[in-house]
Short mmCIF file of C-alpha atoms and ligand atoms in Angstrom, two decimals:
data_model
loop_
_atom_site.label_atom_id
_atom_site.label_comp_id
_atom_site.label_asym_id
_atom_site.label_seq_id
_atom_site.Cartn_x
_atom_site.Cartn_y
_atom_site.Cartn_z
CA MET A 1 1.42 -18.21 -10.40
CA ALA A 2 -0.48 -19.57 -7.44
CA THR A 3 -2.89 -22.42 -6.98
CA PHE A 4 -5.71 -22.55 -4.46
CA THR A 5 -7.15 -25.54 -2.64
CA LYS A 6 -10.38 -24.81 -0.86
CA LEU A 7 -10.55 -26.15 2.70
CA SER A 8 -13.41 -26.54 5.14
CA ALA A 9 -13.31 -24.71 8.48
CA SER A 10 -12.00 -27.80 10.33
CA GLU A 11 -8.91 -28.28 8.15
CA THR A 12 -5.52 -26.61 8.78
CA PRO A 13 -4.60 -23.90 6.29
CA THR A 14 -1.22 -24.33 4.59
CA ILE A 15 0.99 -22.37 2.23
CA GLN A 16 3.47 -24.39 0.19
CA ILE A 17 6.26 -22.71 -1.73
CA ASN A 18 8.79 -24.11 -4.12
CA SER A 19 11.75 -21.75 -4.33
CA LYS A 20 13.63 -24.08 -6.68
CA TYR A 21 11.45 -23.36 -9.69
CA LYS A 22 11.31 -19.91 -11.22
CA ILE A 23 8.13 -19.48 -13.23
CA SER A 24 8.83 -16.18 -14.94
CA LYS A 25 10.86 -13.03 -14.54
CA ILE A 26 9.06 -10.16 -12.82
CA ASN A 27 9.44 -7.08 -15.01
CA ASP A 28 10.56 -4.19 -12.76
CA ASN A 29 8.24 -1.98 -14.80
CA ILE A 30 5.24 -3.39 -12.92
CA TYR A 31 6.10 -0.72 -10.32
CA GLY A 32 5.53 2.08 -12.83
CA GLY A 33 3.77 5.35 -12.05
CA PHE A 34 1.58 7.83 -13.88
CA THR A 35 1.54 11.64 -13.79
CA GLU A 36 -1.30 13.31 -15.67
CA HIS A 37 -2.16 16.98 -16.11
CA MET A 38 -5.15 16.44 -13.85
CA GLY A 39 -6.13 17.96 -10.51
CA ARG A 40 -3.04 18.58 -8.37
CA CYS A 41 -0.85 15.84 -9.86
CA ILE A 42 1.51 18.10 -11.86
CA TYR A 43 0.78 21.60 -10.52
CA GLY A 44 1.03 21.48 -6.73
CA GLY A 45 2.17 17.86 -6.89
CA ILE A 46 5.46 17.22 -8.63
CA TYR A 47 5.84 20.87 -9.72
CA ASP A 48 5.27 23.65 -7.20
CA PRO A 49 7.41 26.70 -7.97
CA GLY A 50 7.47 29.23 -5.16
CA ASN A 51 6.95 26.63 -2.43
CA ASN A 52 9.99 26.45 -0.15
CA LEU A 53 9.83 22.65 -0.38
CA SER A 54 10.71 22.94 -4.09
CA ASP A 55 14.12 23.14 -5.77
CA GLU A 56 15.32 25.85 -8.18
CA ASN A 57 13.43 24.12 -11.05
CA GLY A 58 10.16 24.16 -9.12
CA TYR A 59 10.22 20.39 -8.51
CA ARG A 60 8.94 19.35 -5.08
CA LYS A 61 11.92 17.81 -3.27
CA ASP A 62 9.80 15.87 -0.75
CA VAL A 63 7.80 14.27 -3.58
CA MET A 64 10.98 13.44 -5.48
CA GLU A 65 12.50 11.83 -2.36
CA ALA A 66 9.36 9.77 -1.70
CA LEU A 67 9.18 8.55 -5.31
CA LYS A 68 12.89 7.68 -5.18
CA GLU A 69 12.17 5.56 -2.10
CA LEU A 70 9.45 3.83 -4.10
CA ASN A 71 12.01 3.19 -6.87
CA VAL A 72 9.57 3.92 -9.71
CA PRO A 73 11.14 2.54 -12.92
CA VAL A 74 8.86 4.14 -15.49
CA MET A 75 6.45 7.10 -15.49
CA ARG A 76 3.51 7.58 -17.85
CA TYR A 77 2.68 11.14 -19.04
CA PRO A 78 0.84 13.48 -19.85
CA GLY A 79 -2.49 11.58 -19.67
CA GLY A 80 -4.92 9.88 -19.43
CA ASN A 81 -7.92 11.65 -20.83
CA PHE A 82 -5.96 14.91 -20.82
CA VAL A 83 -3.88 13.81 -23.80
CA ALA A 84 -6.88 13.72 -26.18
CA THR A 85 -6.69 17.51 -26.72
CA TYR A 86 -3.05 18.10 -25.77
CA ARG A 87 -0.83 20.13 -28.11
CA TRP A 88 2.64 19.21 -27.00
CA GLU A 89 4.20 22.22 -28.75
CA ASP A 90 2.34 24.54 -26.36
CA GLY A 91 4.49 23.16 -23.55
CA ILE A 92 8.00 23.85 -24.89
CA GLY A 93 10.18 26.96 -25.23
CA PRO A 94 10.21 30.15 -23.18
CA ARG A 95 7.57 29.90 -20.46
CA GLU A 96 6.25 33.44 -20.90
CA GLN A 97 5.37 32.63 -24.51
CA ARG A 98 3.44 29.45 -23.77
CA PRO A 99 -0.33 29.71 -24.30
CA SER A 100 -2.99 28.90 -21.71
CA ARG A 101 -5.74 26.75 -23.16
CA PRO A 102 -9.15 25.46 -22.08
CA GLU A 103 -8.72 21.83 -21.03
CA LEU A 104 -11.55 19.51 -22.04
CA ALA A 105 -10.94 16.31 -20.07
CA TRP A 106 -11.16 17.80 -16.58
CA LEU A 107 -12.60 21.17 -17.58
CA GLY A 108 -9.84 23.38 -16.27
CA THR A 109 -7.24 25.66 -17.85
CA GLU A 110 -3.88 24.30 -18.94
CA THR A 111 -1.17 26.94 -18.50
CA ASN A 112 1.55 24.82 -20.15
CA GLN A 113 4.11 26.03 -17.63
CA PHE A 114 5.12 22.39 -17.27
CA GLY A 115 5.70 20.43 -20.48
CA THR A 116 7.94 17.99 -22.32
CA ASP A 117 11.37 19.29 -21.25
CA GLU A 118 10.31 19.84 -17.63
CA PHE A 119 8.87 16.34 -17.42
CA LEU A 120 11.82 14.62 -19.08
CA GLN A 121 14.34 16.46 -16.91
CA TRP A 122 12.30 15.56 -13.81
CA CYS A 123 12.41 11.89 -14.93
CA GLU A 124 16.19 12.09 -15.24
CA LEU A 125 16.50 13.49 -11.72
CA LEU A 126 14.17 10.80 -10.41
CA GLY A 127 15.97 8.05 -12.33
CA THR A 128 12.82 6.86 -14.08
CA GLU A 129 12.11 6.02 -17.73
CA PRO A 130 9.46 8.22 -19.42
CA TYR A 131 6.44 6.72 -21.16
CA PHE A 132 4.44 9.13 -23.37
CA ALA A 133 0.88 8.79 -24.60
CA LEU A 134 0.10 10.24 -28.04
CA ASN A 135 -2.94 12.40 -28.77
CA PHE A 136 -5.40 10.22 -30.70
CA GLY A 137 -8.24 12.72 -30.18
CA THR A 138 -7.50 16.08 -31.80
CA GLY A 139 -3.88 15.18 -32.61
CA THR A 140 -2.48 14.39 -36.04
CA LEU A 141 0.16 11.92 -37.14
CA LEU A 142 2.37 14.84 -38.14
CA GLU A 143 2.23 16.24 -34.59
CA ALA A 144 3.02 12.82 -33.17
CA LEU A 145 6.00 12.34 -35.48
CA ALA A 146 7.22 15.83 -34.61
CA TRP A 147 7.04 15.02 -30.88
CA ILE A 148 9.07 11.84 -31.36
CA GLU A 149 11.58 13.73 -33.50
CA TYR A 150 11.86 16.42 -30.80
CA CYS A 151 12.51 13.83 -28.09
CA ASN A 152 14.55 11.19 -29.87
CA LEU A 153 16.29 12.27 -33.06
CA ASP A 154 19.89 13.40 -33.24
CA GLY A 155 20.24 14.65 -36.83
CA ASP A 156 20.13 18.13 -38.31
CA THR A 157 16.32 18.30 -38.58
CA HIS A 158 13.76 20.89 -37.57
CA TYR A 159 12.35 19.47 -34.32
CA ALA A 160 15.68 18.03 -33.14
CA ASN A 161 17.11 21.52 -33.66
CA LEU A 162 14.18 23.07 -31.81
CA ARG A 163 15.01 20.84 -28.83
CA ARG A 164 18.62 22.05 -29.00
CA LYS A 165 17.42 25.66 -29.20
CA ASN A 166 15.39 25.00 -26.05
CA GLY A 167 18.57 24.00 -24.24
CA ARG A 168 18.79 20.25 -24.66
CA GLN A 169 21.55 18.98 -26.92
CA LYS A 170 21.36 15.22 -26.77
CA PRO A 171 18.13 13.32 -27.45
CA TYR A 172 16.05 12.10 -24.51
CA ASN A 173 15.45 8.70 -26.14
CA VAL A 174 11.89 8.19 -24.94
CA LYS A 175 11.37 4.49 -25.46
CA TYR A 176 7.69 3.88 -24.72
CA TRP A 177 4.87 5.55 -26.70
CA ALA A 178 1.18 4.75 -26.33
CA LEU A 179 -1.10 4.88 -29.38
CA GLY A 180 -3.80 6.90 -27.63
CA ASN A 181 -5.63 6.50 -24.34
CA GLU A 182 -9.07 4.94 -23.73
CA CYS A 183 -10.08 5.83 -27.30
CA TRP A 184 -13.18 3.65 -26.81
CA GLY A 185 -14.55 5.75 -23.91
CA PRO A 186 -17.67 7.94 -24.38
CA TRP A 187 -15.98 10.61 -22.20
CA GLN A 188 -13.17 10.88 -24.73
CA VAL A 189 -12.80 13.84 -27.09
CA GLU A 190 -13.00 12.13 -30.52
CA GLN A 191 -14.16 8.77 -29.17
CA MET A 192 -13.58 6.13 -31.83
CA THR A 193 -15.09 2.89 -33.04
CA LYS A 194 -12.84 -0.13 -32.77
CA GLU A 195 -12.61 -0.27 -36.57
CA ALA A 196 -11.53 3.37 -36.87
CA TYR A 197 -9.07 3.02 -34.03
CA ALA A 198 -7.45 -0.16 -35.34
CA GLU A 199 -6.97 1.34 -38.80
CA LYS A 200 -5.43 4.53 -37.42
CA ALA A 201 -3.25 2.79 -34.81
CA TYR A 202 -1.79 0.43 -37.41
CA GLN A 203 -0.97 3.25 -39.83
CA TRP A 204 0.53 5.42 -37.09
CA ALA A 205 2.58 2.49 -35.79
CA LYS A 206 4.13 1.90 -39.23
CA ALA A 207 5.06 5.57 -39.65
CA ILE A 208 6.48 5.87 -36.13
CA LYS A 209 8.64 2.79 -36.58
CA LEU A 210 9.99 4.25 -39.84
CA LEU A 211 10.95 7.43 -37.98
CA ASP A 212 12.41 5.72 -34.91
CA PRO A 213 12.64 1.92 -34.97
CA SER A 214 13.93 1.86 -31.39
CA VAL A 215 10.62 2.88 -29.78
CA GLU A 216 8.20 0.42 -28.21
CA LEU A 217 4.56 1.02 -29.09
CA VAL A 218 1.60 0.35 -26.83
CA LEU A 219 -1.79 -0.42 -28.35
CA CYS A 220 -4.88 1.07 -26.68
CA GLY A 221 -6.97 -1.76 -25.28
CA GLN A 222 -9.98 -1.51 -22.98
CA ASP A 223 -10.19 -3.70 -19.88
CA GLY A 224 -8.93 -6.93 -21.40
CA THR A 225 -12.36 -8.58 -21.46
CA SER A 226 -14.03 -6.67 -24.30
CA THR A 227 -14.70 -7.02 -28.02
CA TRP A 228 -12.57 -3.89 -28.48
CA ASP A 229 -9.52 -5.76 -27.12
CA ALA A 230 -10.10 -8.78 -29.35
CA TYR A 231 -10.66 -6.67 -32.46
CA VAL A 232 -7.78 -4.20 -32.17
CA LEU A 233 -5.36 -7.01 -31.29
CA LYS A 234 -6.41 -8.98 -34.35
CA GLN A 235 -6.02 -5.95 -36.64
CA CYS A 236 -2.76 -4.58 -35.23
CA ILE A 237 -0.70 -7.53 -34.00
CA LYS A 238 0.80 -7.96 -37.41
CA TRP A 239 4.28 -8.40 -38.66
CA ASN A 240 5.09 -5.61 -41.10
CA ALA A 241 8.29 -6.32 -42.98
CA HIS A 242 8.45 -2.83 -44.46
CA ALA A 243 8.04 -0.86 -41.24
CA LEU A 244 10.33 -3.24 -39.39
CA GLY A 245 13.11 -3.11 -41.98
CA GLY A 246 12.63 -6.79 -42.78
CA SER A 247 13.46 -7.81 -39.22
CA THR A 248 11.75 -10.95 -37.96
CA ASP A 249 12.60 -10.44 -34.32
CA LYS A 250 10.89 -7.11 -33.69
CA PRO A 251 7.18 -6.57 -33.15
CA LEU A 252 5.27 -3.58 -34.53
CA ILE A 253 3.31 -3.44 -31.29
CA SER A 254 5.20 -4.29 -28.10
CA MET A 255 2.40 -4.10 -25.54
CA HIS A 256 -1.39 -4.02 -25.26
CA SER A 257 -2.71 -1.54 -22.71
CA ILE A 258 -5.64 -2.30 -20.40
CA HIS A 259 -7.19 -0.25 -17.56
CA ILE A 260 -9.21 -1.32 -14.55
CA TYR A 261 -10.16 0.58 -11.41
CA THR A 262 -11.70 -1.43 -8.60
CA SER A 263 -13.81 -0.37 -5.60
CA ALA A 264 -16.81 -1.36 -3.50
CA GLN A 265 -18.56 0.17 -0.50
CA GLU A 266 -18.10 -2.93 1.65
CA HIS A 267 -14.70 -4.20 2.70
CA LEU A 268 -14.76 -7.78 1.37
CA PRO A 269 -16.00 -6.98 -2.16
CA ASN A 270 -13.49 -4.10 -2.17
CA ALA A 271 -10.49 -6.20 -1.12
CA THR A 272 -11.30 -9.08 -3.46
CA ALA A 273 -12.23 -6.91 -6.50
CA PRO A 274 -8.68 -6.99 -8.02
CA ARG A 275 -9.26 -10.68 -8.74
CA SER A 276 -11.24 -9.41 -11.76
CA ALA A 277 -7.98 -7.90 -13.03
CA GLU A 278 -6.33 -11.29 -12.71
CA ARG A 279 -8.97 -12.92 -14.90
CA ALA A 280 -8.75 -9.98 -17.33
CA ILE A 281 -5.00 -10.56 -17.68
CA GLU A 282 -5.54 -14.24 -18.41
CA ILE A 283 -8.19 -13.42 -21.02
CA THR A 284 -6.02 -10.72 -22.65
CA ALA A 285 -3.07 -13.11 -22.82
CA GLY A 286 -5.34 -15.54 -24.68
CA LEU A 287 -6.48 -12.80 -27.08
CA ILE A 288 -2.87 -11.87 -27.83
CA ASP A 289 -2.06 -15.48 -28.63
CA LEU A 290 -5.20 -15.78 -30.74
CA ALA A 291 -4.20 -12.73 -32.82
CA ARG A 292 -0.71 -14.15 -33.27
CA ILE A 293 -2.05 -17.52 -34.36
CA GLU A 294 -4.63 -16.09 -36.78
CA ASN A 295 -2.15 -13.60 -38.23
CA GLN A 296 0.57 -16.24 -38.53
CA ILE A 297 3.19 -14.18 -36.74
CA PRO A 298 6.64 -15.79 -36.99
CA HIS A 299 7.53 -17.32 -33.65
CA SER A 300 10.78 -15.32 -33.58
CA VAL A 301 8.77 -12.11 -33.17
CA PRO A 302 8.46 -11.54 -29.40
CA ARG A 303 4.96 -11.97 -28.03
CA PRO A 304 3.43 -8.63 -26.99
CA THR A 305 2.97 -8.25 -23.26
CA ILE A 306 0.24 -6.51 -21.31
CA CYS A 307 0.72 -2.92 -20.22
CA PHE A 308 -1.68 -2.40 -17.29
CA ASP A 309 -1.08 1.33 -17.52
CA GLU A 310 -3.90 2.41 -15.23
CA TRP A 311 -4.79 0.39 -12.18
CA ASN A 312 -5.82 1.25 -8.66
CA VAL A 313 -8.72 1.49 -6.25
CA TRP A 314 -10.97 4.38 -7.37
CA ASP A 315 -14.60 5.21 -6.85
CA PRO A 316 -15.27 8.22 -9.14
CA THR A 317 -18.49 9.07 -7.28
CA ARG A 318 -16.50 9.40 -4.03
CA ALA A 319 -13.61 11.28 -5.69
CA PRO A 320 -14.79 12.77 -9.02
CA GLY A 321 -12.21 13.38 -11.75
CA ASP A 322 -13.23 16.99 -12.41
CA LYS A 323 -12.73 17.76 -8.71
CA GLY A 324 -9.20 16.34 -8.70
CA ALA A 325 -10.00 12.72 -7.69
CA GLU A 326 -8.36 13.07 -4.28
CA GLU A 327 -9.21 9.69 -2.76
CA LYS A 328 -8.73 9.23 0.99
CA TYR A 329 -7.61 5.62 1.18
CA THR A 330 -8.59 3.26 4.00
CA LEU A 331 -6.94 0.10 5.28
CA SER A 332 -9.44 -1.85 3.16
CA ASP A 333 -8.09 -0.02 0.09
CA ALA A 334 -4.51 -0.81 1.15
CA LEU A 335 -5.41 -4.50 1.28
CA ALA A 336 -7.02 -4.22 -2.15
CA VAL A 337 -3.79 -2.65 -3.47
CA ALA A 338 -1.82 -5.55 -1.98
CA VAL A 339 -4.14 -7.99 -3.78
CA TRP A 340 -3.63 -5.98 -7.00
CA LEU A 341 0.14 -6.34 -6.63
CA ASN A 342 -0.16 -10.06 -5.88
CA VAL A 343 -2.02 -10.32 -9.18
CA PHE A 344 0.92 -8.74 -11.06
CA ILE A 345 3.41 -11.09 -9.37
CA ARG A 346 1.32 -14.18 -10.07
CA GLN A 347 0.79 -13.10 -13.70
CA SER A 348 4.33 -11.81 -14.28
CA LYS A 349 4.69 -13.97 -17.36
CA TYR A 350 2.24 -11.72 -19.21
CA ILE A 351 2.89 -8.28 -17.73
CA GLY A 352 5.38 -5.94 -19.42
CA MET A 353 4.44 -2.87 -17.44
CA ALA A 354 1.90 -1.64 -14.89
CA ASN A 355 1.33 1.96 -13.79
CA ILE A 356 -0.51 2.85 -10.64
CA ALA A 357 -2.91 5.66 -11.43
CA GLN A 358 -1.70 8.01 -10.29
CA SER A 359 1.57 8.91 -8.58
CA VAL A 360 0.77 12.16 -6.73
CA ASN A 361 -2.47 13.66 -5.31
CA VAL A 362 -4.85 12.22 -7.93
CA ILE A 363 -6.11 8.79 -6.75
CA SER A 364 -2.67 8.43 -5.27
CA PRO A 365 -0.85 6.82 -2.33
CA LEU A 366 1.11 10.09 -2.00
CA MET A 367 -0.54 13.41 -1.16
CA THR A 368 0.98 16.87 -0.88
CA SER A 369 -0.01 19.93 1.09
CA GLU A 370 1.70 23.32 1.17
CA THR A 371 3.72 22.06 4.12
CA GLY A 372 4.56 18.43 3.40
CA ILE A 373 3.39 15.04 2.22
CA THR A 374 1.09 12.28 3.47
CA LYS A 375 1.78 8.63 2.78
CA GLN A 376 -1.68 7.14 2.50
CA THR A 377 -2.53 3.60 3.64
CA THR A 378 -1.95 2.29 0.10
CA TRP A 379 1.62 3.60 0.10
CA TRP A 380 2.84 0.89 2.47
CA PRO A 381 2.01 -2.30 0.54
CA LEU A 382 3.25 -0.59 -2.63
CA LEU A 383 6.56 0.23 -0.93
CA LEU A 384 7.01 -3.33 0.38
CA PHE A 385 6.28 -4.87 -3.00
CA SER A 386 8.56 -2.45 -4.84
CA LYS A 387 11.38 -3.10 -2.37
CA TYR A 388 11.14 -6.86 -2.14
CA MET A 389 8.87 -8.50 -4.72
CA ARG A 390 11.38 -8.40 -7.57
CA GLY A 391 13.28 -11.13 -9.39
CA SER A 392 11.18 -14.12 -10.43
CA THR A 393 7.77 -15.48 -9.56
CA ILE A 394 7.90 -18.87 -7.84
CA PRO A 395 5.09 -21.41 -7.40
CA VAL A 396 2.93 -21.26 -4.32
CA ASN A 397 -0.15 -23.19 -3.23
CA VAL A 398 -2.51 -21.82 -0.62
CA SER A 399 -4.98 -24.15 1.06
CA CYS A 400 -7.57 -22.27 3.12
CA GLY A 401 -11.21 -21.24 3.24
CA GLU A 402 -12.89 -18.95 0.74
CA TYR A 403 -14.89 -15.73 1.02
CA GLU A 404 -18.24 -16.64 -0.53
CA GLY A 405 -20.20 -13.37 -0.35
CA PRO A 406 -20.97 -10.77 -3.03
CA THR A 407 -18.20 -9.56 -5.32
CA GLN A 408 -17.55 -6.43 -7.33
CA PRO A 409 -17.86 -7.02 -10.26
CA ALA A 410 -20.38 -9.82 -9.80
CA TRP A 411 -18.75 -11.90 -12.57
CA ILE A 412 -15.78 -12.69 -10.31
CA ARG A 413 -18.01 -15.38 -8.84
CA GLY A 414 -17.97 -18.31 -11.19
CA THR A 415 -14.82 -17.20 -13.03
CA ILE A 416 -12.14 -16.99 -10.33
CA GLU A 417 -11.90 -17.87 -6.63
CA THR A 418 -11.60 -15.47 -3.70
CA PRO A 419 -9.58 -17.21 -0.95
CA TRP A 420 -9.36 -15.60 2.49
CA LEU A 421 -5.61 -15.58 2.03
CA ASP A 422 -4.44 -13.97 -1.20
CA VAL A 423 -0.85 -15.06 -1.80
CA SER A 424 2.11 -14.61 -4.14
CA ALA A 425 5.80 -15.48 -3.86
CA ALA A 426 9.02 -14.30 -5.47
CA ILE A 427 12.72 -15.04 -5.33
CA SER A 428 15.22 -12.21 -5.83
CA ASP A 429 18.32 -12.62 -7.97
CA ASP A 430 20.40 -12.85 -4.77
CA GLY A 431 18.31 -15.65 -3.29
CA TRP A 432 15.82 -13.97 -0.95
CA VAL A 433 12.37 -15.52 -0.93
CA SER A 434 9.50 -13.09 -0.31
CA LEU A 435 6.03 -14.35 0.49
CA ALA A 436 3.21 -11.78 0.26
CA VAL A 437 0.02 -12.69 2.08
CA VAL A 438 -3.17 -10.63 2.36
CA ASN A 439 -5.66 -11.86 4.93
CA VAL A 440 -8.82 -10.17 3.65
CA SER A 441 -10.97 -11.37 6.56
CA ASP A 442 -12.09 -8.50 8.78
CA THR A 443 -13.04 -10.85 11.62
CA ASP A 444 -10.50 -13.69 11.85
CA GLY A 445 -6.78 -14.13 12.09
CA ILE A 446 -5.69 -17.28 10.22
CA GLU A 447 -3.03 -19.68 11.55
CA VAL A 448 -1.08 -21.27 8.72
CA ASP A 449 1.35 -24.16 8.49
CA LEU A 450 4.18 -23.06 6.16
CA MET A 451 5.47 -26.66 6.09
CA GLY A 452 8.95 -25.64 7.24
CA ALA A 453 9.64 -23.79 3.99
CA ALA A 454 10.80 -20.63 5.67
CA GLY A 455 13.65 -21.84 7.89
CA THR A 456 14.27 -20.22 11.27
CA ASP A 457 15.26 -16.62 10.61
CA ILE A 458 12.40 -14.82 8.99
CA GLN A 459 11.85 -11.09 8.55
CA VAL A 460 8.23 -10.09 9.04
CA HIS A 461 6.71 -6.87 7.68
CA THR A 462 3.09 -6.26 8.63
CA VAL A 463 0.63 -3.60 7.48
CA THR A 464 -2.63 -3.41 9.39
CA GLY A 465 -4.74 -1.06 11.54
CA SER A 466 -7.52 -1.01 14.10
CA SER A 467 -10.29 -1.42 11.50
CA THR A 468 -10.67 -1.65 7.73
CA SER A 469 -12.01 1.92 7.61
CA VAL A 470 -9.02 3.73 9.17
CA PHE A 471 -6.95 6.12 7.04
CA ASN A 472 -3.74 8.14 7.42
CA THR A 473 -3.24 11.88 7.72
CA GLN A 474 -0.13 14.08 7.55
CA ASP A 475 0.11 13.94 11.36
CA ASN A 476 -1.15 10.42 12.04
CA GLN A 477 0.20 7.33 10.28
CA GLU A 478 -2.06 4.71 11.82
CA VAL A 479 -1.42 2.36 8.90
CA ARG A 480 2.29 1.79 8.33
CA ILE A 481 4.85 -1.04 8.30
CA GLU A 482 5.56 -2.90 11.56
CA GLU A 483 8.74 -4.98 11.48
CA SER A 484 9.42 -8.13 13.53
CA LYS A 485 11.13 -11.54 13.35
CA TRP A 486 9.79 -15.10 13.34
CA ASP A 487 11.75 -18.24 14.21
CA GLY A 488 9.69 -20.45 11.88
CA LYS A 489 8.40 -22.65 14.71
CA GLY A 490 4.77 -23.76 14.76
CA LYS A 491 2.17 -21.99 12.70
CA PHE A 492 2.25 -18.37 11.58
CA LEU A 493 -0.72 -16.20 12.48
CA PHE A 494 -1.81 -13.88 9.69
CA LEU A 495 -3.69 -11.16 11.53
CA LYS A 496 -7.21 -10.24 10.47
CA HIS A 497 -7.36 -7.48 7.81
CA SER A 498 -3.61 -7.45 7.33
CA PHE A 499 -0.94 -7.57 4.67
CA THR A 500 2.18 -9.52 5.68
CA LEU A 501 5.43 -9.92 3.81
CA LEU A 502 7.71 -12.70 5.07
CA ARG A 503 11.31 -12.82 3.85
CA TRP A 504 14.09 -15.33 4.23
CA LYS A 505 17.30 -16.26 2.48
CA VAL A 506 17.70 -19.66 0.83
O1 AHR B 601 -6.48 8.25 -14.09
C1 AHR B 601 -7.62 9.04 -14.23
C2 AHR B 601 -8.32 8.86 -15.57
O2 AHR B 601 -8.94 7.61 -15.60
C3 AHR B 601 -7.44 8.89 -16.79
O3 AHR B 601 -7.24 10.16 -17.27
C4 AHR B 601 -8.24 8.09 -17.78
O4 AHR B 601 -7.42 7.49 -18.75
C5 AHR B 601 -9.05 7.13 -16.94
O5 AHR B 601 -10.37 7.10 -17.32
#
């Protein structure tokens, strides 16, 4: 949580932190990733058999190492839009017997050489928790139940035995399952009305919980600000004694998924656009509470959280999905990503998971070539947040001027402010305070009085570049992390178009 006090140009900007009060725990799963069968994310991204950068399983070692550095706690799979026609059984068993199929989301061919077992074993090597999306397009409930049985059940039953036959004895215990993806979207195979979706999602949720009560189910929302969100929450956030075995401390639905991609041609609307996601989170949190109130959910049933399982900067006209969506990210985009992450820290009370879309090659901070990887501009703020912005959110007030120009979307204006300095703060479990500050201004550095909060021995990590339009290549990392120290004396200068992370021990 952060508060903002708008100052005039003649007043001295300040940032005030209170490290004594923890507002809410930051769920590590906000640093989740997403790997879809789309473009070069799977094939040529995480899986590249024959390349000498890959291991004996075909997994790219350089990608694995980079994602380990990022410490990704959870990985969504296999889509995205892809999942709406996915037949999971095509992707198991002997590779030479797996069928190739026309793929209708991105209009390619799916060879199924990489499937459930390959993904789950890759997750185990990476040390990340899998999160599967179910096919709500062409898929049936029987197929969904079979997939869960294959992954999670340990008895003497058909699909559990099929998993064993395919070489895996013990269950994988996939905990997170999404009830479809963007089922509201006109681009979706078997697009649904909110009424049809809510009815189906509720019935599927009951059946899945009967099969495996340990799973956590994620409802398919829209962007958090739509009638779809309000309706499906109202219909599905219910307490079902039968499906939950009479338990009053387990929800049927654990999380509500929302997706937003931000972008704008100009730097300032681009960098401030993630503020729309902040307002969307606040609205969604209200809708969740409204559904709980109207449906009289016992207070002992945990309140569903928000699963922001697709977020990022993406302009689909610049990087179209059917051409692999290979965005080339600028410094402006890196600052937008830092604002996005500030949003998740400030709103940690409501966020159960967030997944950057996507983790490799497709709208991603990490790109591969035949010969190596490129860490795009957006990689660096993501790395700093994942390393240091963990633990609990603490209160912070920023007093400074405000950007008052056009925003993308326009409705940001009038619903939420856009300060020049976008700020969040966290305290780790071992007492390190981290203050994340994005100076979105492309013309002015801003000197700030930190009111002595930071002591005298402060680690400084800065991400900036010569202009907001610079980008990185495999051979030139213009945008990266610069490290320095600050003795806490006087004011701190936040450079123009920069992201700065200050750290100190209390
Ligand atoms: O992440 C790319 C695509 O964007 C996903 O497949 C879809 O869910 C969204 O529209």
